[in-house]
Amino acid sequence: MKRLLVLLMVLIVAAGAFATGSSEGGAAQRVVAYTAHEDNIIADMTARFTAETGIEIEFIKLGSGDVINRAVAEANNPQADVIWSIGGEALEANNSILEPYTPKEWNQIADVFKVGTNWLPYTGIMNVFIVNTEMIPANLTPLTWKDLADPRLKGLISSARADRSGSSYMQLANVLAVYGEQEGWQVYDSILANFVLSTSSGAVPRFVNDGEAAVGITLEDNAQRFVLGGGPVKIVYPEDGTVAAPDGIALLKGAPHPDAAKAFIDWCLSRSTQDFLVDAMGRRSVRVDGTTPPGLPPLSDINTVAYDFEWAAGNRDRFLERWTQKSMELGL
């Protein structure tokens, strides 16, 4: 009888431990992400992550501005665990809703990309011009930000809306960082007058590739995809300076599934995943042991300028208010 009671107690304890483990394991087997990634990358990444870790990932695809707005609105009751791939300015401006986290291989992340408060670098991005070589003669190729103000380019430059796109806001801040606010706004206003605005940053290089625009301001990896696709386009790195900076990934404060979220962040910053992003997107790795995307020049060959995320984030509302006023004046 005593042996039977002992056996029953062991079984009860084991069952309790199993139930607790199942509950915690069940919670850890799911992560919810808000993302501005492109659909094909989301599909590839989520499939790879689940296959390699056994953790399911639920994603909600939104524009960069909508990602941060939703996360801020839900800050008192978070519905997601991770913000995945949006501009660092929005993350820096709202870093109070983010939970600090040091990933497992933090020592492998390049110091130049360690610029965020409570958010982490995800991939290296850069502003470029994509130029349709059939529409723009070689001798008229815009080589600087100021060249985009050429009256011959009126209505021929595609850009996303700075109030809807993190990358487009970074382009605005890029001009101000190069020239300072006083001259920078004069330069940017003259460029803005030539814009045809799009609600989608991903559509900008496609418009140029398809001949609907002659020039686009976009991210390096977006442009390179069309170059490699054989389109009549080329990439121009602004000679007066372009920002090289990371977009971000972050753990939300109060995340419902923090352990799974941390596992996802660690996986995103691993060598194998960063290598995948280099191959699949042409994004630059944020790791010190990362490689340069095929066909692109090393950073040392490009005139890069320092990008102060705190400055860009701290002035975001003011800059966007002015951008909105000027775009309305121009009827954009």
Coordinates of C-alpha atoms in Angstrom, one line a residue:
M1 CA 0.0 0.0 0.0
K2 CA 2.8 2.4 0.9
R3 CA 4.6 1.7 -2.4
L4 CA 1.3 2.3 -4.2
L5 CA 0.8 5.7 -2.5
V6 CA 4.4 6.7 -3.3
L7 CA 3.8 5.7 -6.9
L8 CA 0.6 7.7 -7.1
M9 CA 2.3 10.8 -5.6
V10 CA 5.2 10.5 -8.2
L11 CA 2.6 10.2 -11.0
I12 CA 0.7 13.2 -9.7
V13 CA 3.9 15.4 -9.4
A14 CA 5.0 14.3 -12.8
A15 CA 1.6 15.0 -14.3
G16 CA 1.7 18.5 -12.7
A17 CA 5.1 19.2 -14.0
F18 CA 4.1 18.0 -17.5
A19 CA 1.0 20.2 -17.4
T20 CA 3.0 23.2 -16.4
G21 CA 5.6 22.5 -18.9
S22 CA 3.0 22.1 -21.6
S23 CA 1.5 25.4 -20.7
E24 CA 4.8 27.2 -20.8
G25 CA 5.9 25.4 -23.8
G26 CA 2.6 26.2 -25.6
A27 CA 3.1 29.8 -24.8
A28 CA 6.7 29.7 -26.0
Q29 CA 5.7 28.0 -29.3
R30 CA 4.1 31.1 -30.7
V31 CA 5.3 34.6 -31.5
V32 CA 3.3 37.5 -32.9
A33 CA 5.1 40.1 -35.1
Y34 CA 4.1 43.4 -36.6
T35 CA 6.1 43.9 -39.8
A36 CA 6.6 46.1 -42.8
H37 CA 8.6 43.4 -44.6
E38 CA 7.7 42.5 -48.2
D39 CA 5.3 39.5 -48.6
N40 CA 7.8 37.1 -50.2
I41 CA 10.4 37.7 -47.5
I42 CA 7.8 37.2 -44.8
A43 CA 6.8 33.9 -46.4
D44 CA 10.3 32.6 -46.6
M45 CA 11.4 33.8 -43.2
T46 CA 8.4 32.5 -41.3
A47 CA 8.7 29.1 -42.9
R48 CA 12.4 28.9 -42.2
F49 CA 12.0 30.1 -38.6
T50 CA 9.3 27.5 -37.8
A51 CA 11.1 24.7 -39.5
E52 CA 14.4 25.5 -37.6
T53 CA 12.9 26.2 -34.2
G54 CA 9.5 24.6 -34.0
I55 CA 8.0 27.9 -33.0
E56 CA 5.0 29.2 -34.9
I57 CA 5.0 32.8 -36.0
E58 CA 1.9 34.9 -36.6
F59 CA 2.5 38.1 -38.5
I60 CA 0.5 41.2 -39.3
K61 CA 1.7 43.1 -42.3
L62 CA 1.4 46.9 -42.1
G63 CA 3.1 50.0 -43.4
S64 CA 6.0 51.2 -41.2
G65 CA 3.9 54.1 -39.8
D66 CA 1.0 51.8 -39.1
V67 CA 3.2 49.3 -37.4
I68 CA 4.4 51.8 -34.8
N69 CA 1.0 53.5 -34.5
R70 CA -0.7 50.2 -33.7
A71 CA 2.0 49.2 -31.2
V72 CA 1.8 52.6 -29.4
A73 CA -2.1 52.3 -29.3
E74 CA -1.8 48.9 -27.7
A75 CA 1.1 49.8 -25.3
N76 CA -1.1 49.2 -22.2
N77 CA -2.2 45.8 -23.5
P78 CA 0.3 44.6 -26.1
Q79 CA -1.2 42.2 -28.7
A80 CA 2.2 41.5 -30.4
D81 CA 5.6 40.5 -29.2
V82 CA 7.9 41.9 -31.8
I83 CA 8.2 44.8 -34.2
W84 CA 10.1 43.3 -37.2
S85 CA 11.9 45.4 -39.8
I86 CA 10.8 49.1 -39.7
G87 CA 12.8 52.3 -39.8
G88 CA 14.9 53.0 -36.7
E89 CA 13.6 56.6 -36.4
A90 CA 10.1 55.4 -35.5
L91 CA 11.5 52.9 -33.0
E92 CA 13.8 55.5 -31.5
A93 CA 10.9 58.0 -31.1
N94 CA 8.9 55.4 -29.3
N95 CA 11.5 53.5 -27.4
S96 CA 9.5 53.7 -24.2
I97 CA 7.2 50.9 -25.5
L98 CA 10.2 48.6 -26.2
E99 CA 11.9 46.2 -23.8
P100 CA 15.7 46.2 -23.8
Y101 CA 17.1 42.9 -24.9
T102 CA 20.7 41.8 -25.5
P103 CA 20.8 39.0 -28.2
K104 CA 22.9 36.0 -27.8
E105 CA 25.5 37.0 -30.4
W106 CA 25.6 40.7 -29.6
N107 CA 29.4 40.6 -29.8
Q108 CA 29.1 39.7 -33.5
I109 CA 27.1 42.8 -34.4
A110 CA 29.1 45.6 -36.0
D111 CA 29.5 48.6 -33.7
V112 CA 28.4 51.0 -36.5
F113 CA 25.0 49.5 -36.3
K114 CA 24.6 49.5 -32.5
V115 CA 22.7 52.8 -32.5
G116 CA 19.3 52.2 -31.0
T117 CA 17.7 52.8 -27.6
N118 CA 15.8 49.6 -26.7
W119 CA 15.8 48.4 -30.3
L120 CA 18.3 46.3 -32.2
P121 CA 19.8 46.5 -35.8
Y122 CA 18.2 44.0 -38.2
T123 CA 19.7 44.7 -41.6
G124 CA 21.9 47.4 -43.1
I125 CA 20.1 49.8 -45.4
M126 CA 21.1 52.7 -47.6
N127 CA 19.4 55.4 -49.6
V128 CA 20.0 55.4 -53.4
F129 CA 18.6 56.7 -56.6
I130 CA 17.3 54.2 -59.1
V131 CA 17.5 55.6 -62.6
N132 CA 15.8 54.4 -65.8
T133 CA 18.7 54.4 -68.4
E134 CA 16.3 54.5 -71.3
M135 CA 14.6 57.7 -70.0
I136 CA 17.6 59.5 -68.6
P137 CA 20.7 60.0 -70.8
A138 CA 24.0 59.2 -69.1
N139 CA 25.1 62.8 -69.2
L140 CA 21.9 63.9 -67.4
T141 CA 22.1 61.2 -64.7
P142 CA 21.4 62.8 -61.3
L143 CA 24.5 62.3 -59.1
T144 CA 23.6 64.4 -56.1
W145 CA 20.5 65.2 -54.1
K146 CA 20.6 68.7 -55.6
D147 CA 20.5 67.2 -59.1
L148 CA 17.0 65.9 -58.3
A149 CA 15.7 69.4 -58.4
D150 CA 16.4 69.7 -62.2
P151 CA 13.2 71.1 -63.7
R152 CA 13.5 68.5 -66.5
L153 CA 12.7 65.9 -63.9
K154 CA 9.3 67.5 -62.8
G155 CA 6.8 64.7 -62.4
L156 CA 9.4 62.1 -63.2
I157 CA 10.7 61.3 -59.7
S158 CA 8.9 58.6 -57.7
S159 CA 9.1 58.6 -53.9
A160 CA 7.0 57.2 -51.1
R161 CA 5.2 59.5 -48.7
A162 CA 7.4 60.5 -45.8
D163 CA 4.4 60.4 -43.4
R164 CA 3.6 56.8 -44.4
S165 CA 7.0 55.3 -45.1
G166 CA 10.0 54.9 -42.7
S167 CA 12.4 54.7 -45.5
S168 CA 11.0 57.9 -47.2
Y169 CA 11.3 59.8 -43.9
M170 CA 14.9 58.6 -43.7
Q171 CA 15.5 60.1 -47.2
L172 CA 14.2 63.5 -46.0
A173 CA 16.4 63.3 -42.9
N174 CA 19.3 62.3 -45.2
V175 CA 19.1 65.6 -47.0
L176 CA 18.9 67.6 -43.8
A177 CA 21.8 65.6 -42.4
V178 CA 24.0 66.4 -45.4
Y179 CA 23.1 70.1 -45.7
G180 CA 21.9 71.1 -42.3
E181 CA 18.3 72.2 -41.7
Q182 CA 18.4 75.7 -43.2
E183 CA 19.9 74.8 -46.6
G184 CA 18.6 71.2 -46.4
W185 CA 15.0 72.3 -46.4
Q186 CA 15.6 74.5 -49.4
V187 CA 17.2 71.5 -51.2
Y188 CA 14.4 69.1 -50.2
D189 CA 11.6 71.5 -51.1
S190 CA 13.1 71.9 -54.6
I191 CA 13.3 68.1 -54.9
L192 CA 9.7 67.6 -53.5
A193 CA 8.4 69.8 -56.3
N194 CA 9.5 67.1 -58.8
F195 CA 7.9 64.2 -56.9
V196 CA 5.1 61.9 -57.8
L197 CA 4.2 60.4 -54.4
S198 CA 3.3 56.8 -53.8
T199 CA 1.8 55.2 -50.7
S200 CA 4.1 52.2 -51.1
S201 CA 7.9 52.4 -50.9
G202 CA 8.1 49.0 -52.5
A203 CA 6.4 50.3 -55.6
V204 CA 8.9 53.1 -56.3
P205 CA 11.6 51.0 -58.0
R206 CA 9.0 49.1 -60.0
F207 CA 7.6 52.4 -61.4
V208 CA 11.1 53.3 -62.6
N209 CA 11.8 49.8 -64.0
D210 CA 8.5 49.9 -65.9
G211 CA 9.1 53.4 -67.3
E212 CA 6.3 55.1 -65.3
A213 CA 9.0 57.3 -63.6
A214 CA 12.5 58.2 -64.7
V215 CA 14.1 58.3 -61.2
G216 CA 13.2 56.8 -57.9
I217 CA 14.5 57.4 -54.4
T218 CA 14.5 54.0 -52.6
L219 CA 16.6 51.6 -50.6
E220 CA 19.6 49.9 -52.0
D221 CA 18.2 46.4 -51.9
N222 CA 14.9 47.4 -53.5
A223 CA 16.8 48.9 -56.4
Q224 CA 19.3 46.1 -56.8
R225 CA 16.5 43.6 -57.2
F226 CA 15.5 45.3 -60.5
V227 CA 19.1 45.6 -61.6
L228 CA 19.6 41.9 -61.2
G229 CA 16.3 41.3 -62.9
G230 CA 17.7 42.8 -66.1
G231 CA 15.6 45.9 -66.1
P232 CA 16.8 49.1 -67.8
V233 CA 17.9 50.6 -64.5
K234 CA 21.0 51.4 -62.6
I235 CA 21.8 52.4 -59.0
V236 CA 23.3 55.8 -58.2
Y237 CA 24.8 56.5 -54.8
P238 CA 24.4 60.3 -54.0
E239 CA 27.9 61.8 -54.2
D240 CA 27.0 64.5 -51.6
G241 CA 26.3 61.7 -49.1
T242 CA 24.0 58.9 -48.3
V243 CA 22.9 57.5 -44.9
A244 CA 24.0 53.9 -44.1
A245 CA 22.0 52.8 -41.2
P246 CA 20.1 49.8 -39.8
D247 CA 16.4 49.2 -39.9
G248 CA 15.3 47.6 -36.6
I249 CA 13.8 44.7 -34.7
A250 CA 12.5 45.1 -31.2
L251 CA 10.9 43.3 -28.3
L252 CA 7.7 45.0 -27.2
K253 CA 7.4 45.8 -23.5
G254 CA 4.8 43.4 -21.9
A255 CA 5.0 41.0 -24.9
P256 CA 2.6 38.1 -24.4
H257 CA 5.2 35.6 -25.5
P258 CA 8.6 37.1 -24.5
D259 CA 10.6 33.9 -24.6
A260 CA 9.5 33.0 -28.1
A261 CA 10.1 36.6 -29.1
K262 CA 13.7 36.6 -27.8
A263 CA 14.2 33.3 -29.7
F264 CA 13.0 35.0 -32.9
I265 CA 15.3 38.0 -32.4
D266 CA 18.3 35.7 -31.8
W267 CA 17.4 33.7 -34.9
C268 CA 17.0 36.9 -37.0
L269 CA 20.5 38.1 -36.0
S270 CA 22.2 34.7 -36.4
R271 CA 24.8 34.2 -39.1
S272 CA 22.7 31.9 -41.2
T273 CA 19.6 34.2 -41.2
Q274 CA 21.7 37.3 -41.9
D275 CA 23.4 35.4 -44.8
F276 CA 19.9 34.5 -46.1
L277 CA 18.8 38.2 -46.0
V278 CA 22.0 39.1 -48.0
D279 CA 21.2 36.6 -50.6
A280 CA 17.4 37.0 -50.7
M281 CA 17.1 40.8 -50.3
G282 CA 20.5 42.2 -51.1
R283 CA 20.4 43.8 -47.6
R284 CA 23.7 44.4 -45.9
S285 CA 24.4 42.2 -42.9
V286 CA 24.7 43.9 -39.5
R287 CA 27.2 41.3 -38.4
V288 CA 31.0 41.7 -38.4
D289 CA 31.3 38.4 -40.2
G290 CA 28.7 39.3 -42.8
T291 CA 29.3 39.6 -46.5
T292 CA 28.6 42.4 -49.0
P293 CA 25.6 41.6 -51.3
P294 CA 26.7 40.4 -54.7
G295 CA 27.1 43.1 -57.3
L296 CA 27.2 46.0 -54.7
P297 CA 30.2 48.1 -53.8
P298 CA 31.7 47.9 -50.3
L299 CA 30.8 50.7 -47.9
S300 CA 34.3 52.0 -48.1
D301 CA 33.6 53.0 -51.7
I302 CA 30.5 55.1 -50.9
N303 CA 30.3 58.5 -49.4
T304 CA 28.3 57.7 -46.3
V305 CA 27.2 60.2 -43.7
A306 CA 26.6 59.7 -40.0
Y307 CA 23.0 59.3 -39.0
D308 CA 21.9 60.4 -35.6
F309 CA 18.8 58.4 -34.8
E310 CA 18.1 60.4 -31.7
W311 CA 18.1 63.6 -33.7
A312 CA 15.9 62.1 -36.5
A313 CA 13.5 60.6 -34.0
G314 CA 13.3 63.6 -31.8
N315 CA 12.5 65.9 -34.7
R316 CA 10.2 63.5 -36.5
D317 CA 6.9 65.2 -35.7
R318 CA 8.3 68.6 -36.5
F319 CA 9.8 67.5 -39.8
L320 CA 6.7 65.7 -40.9
E321 CA 4.5 68.6 -40.0
R322 CA 6.6 70.8 -42.3
W323 CA 6.7 68.0 -45.0
T324 CA 2.9 67.8 -44.9
Q325 CA 2.4 71.5 -45.2
K326 CA 4.8 71.8 -48.2
S327 CA 3.4 68.7 -50.0
M328 CA -0.1 70.2 -49.6
E329 CA 1.1 73.5 -51.0
L330 CA 2.5 71.6 -54.0
G331 CA -0.8 69.7 -54.5
L332 CA 0.9 66.3 -53.9

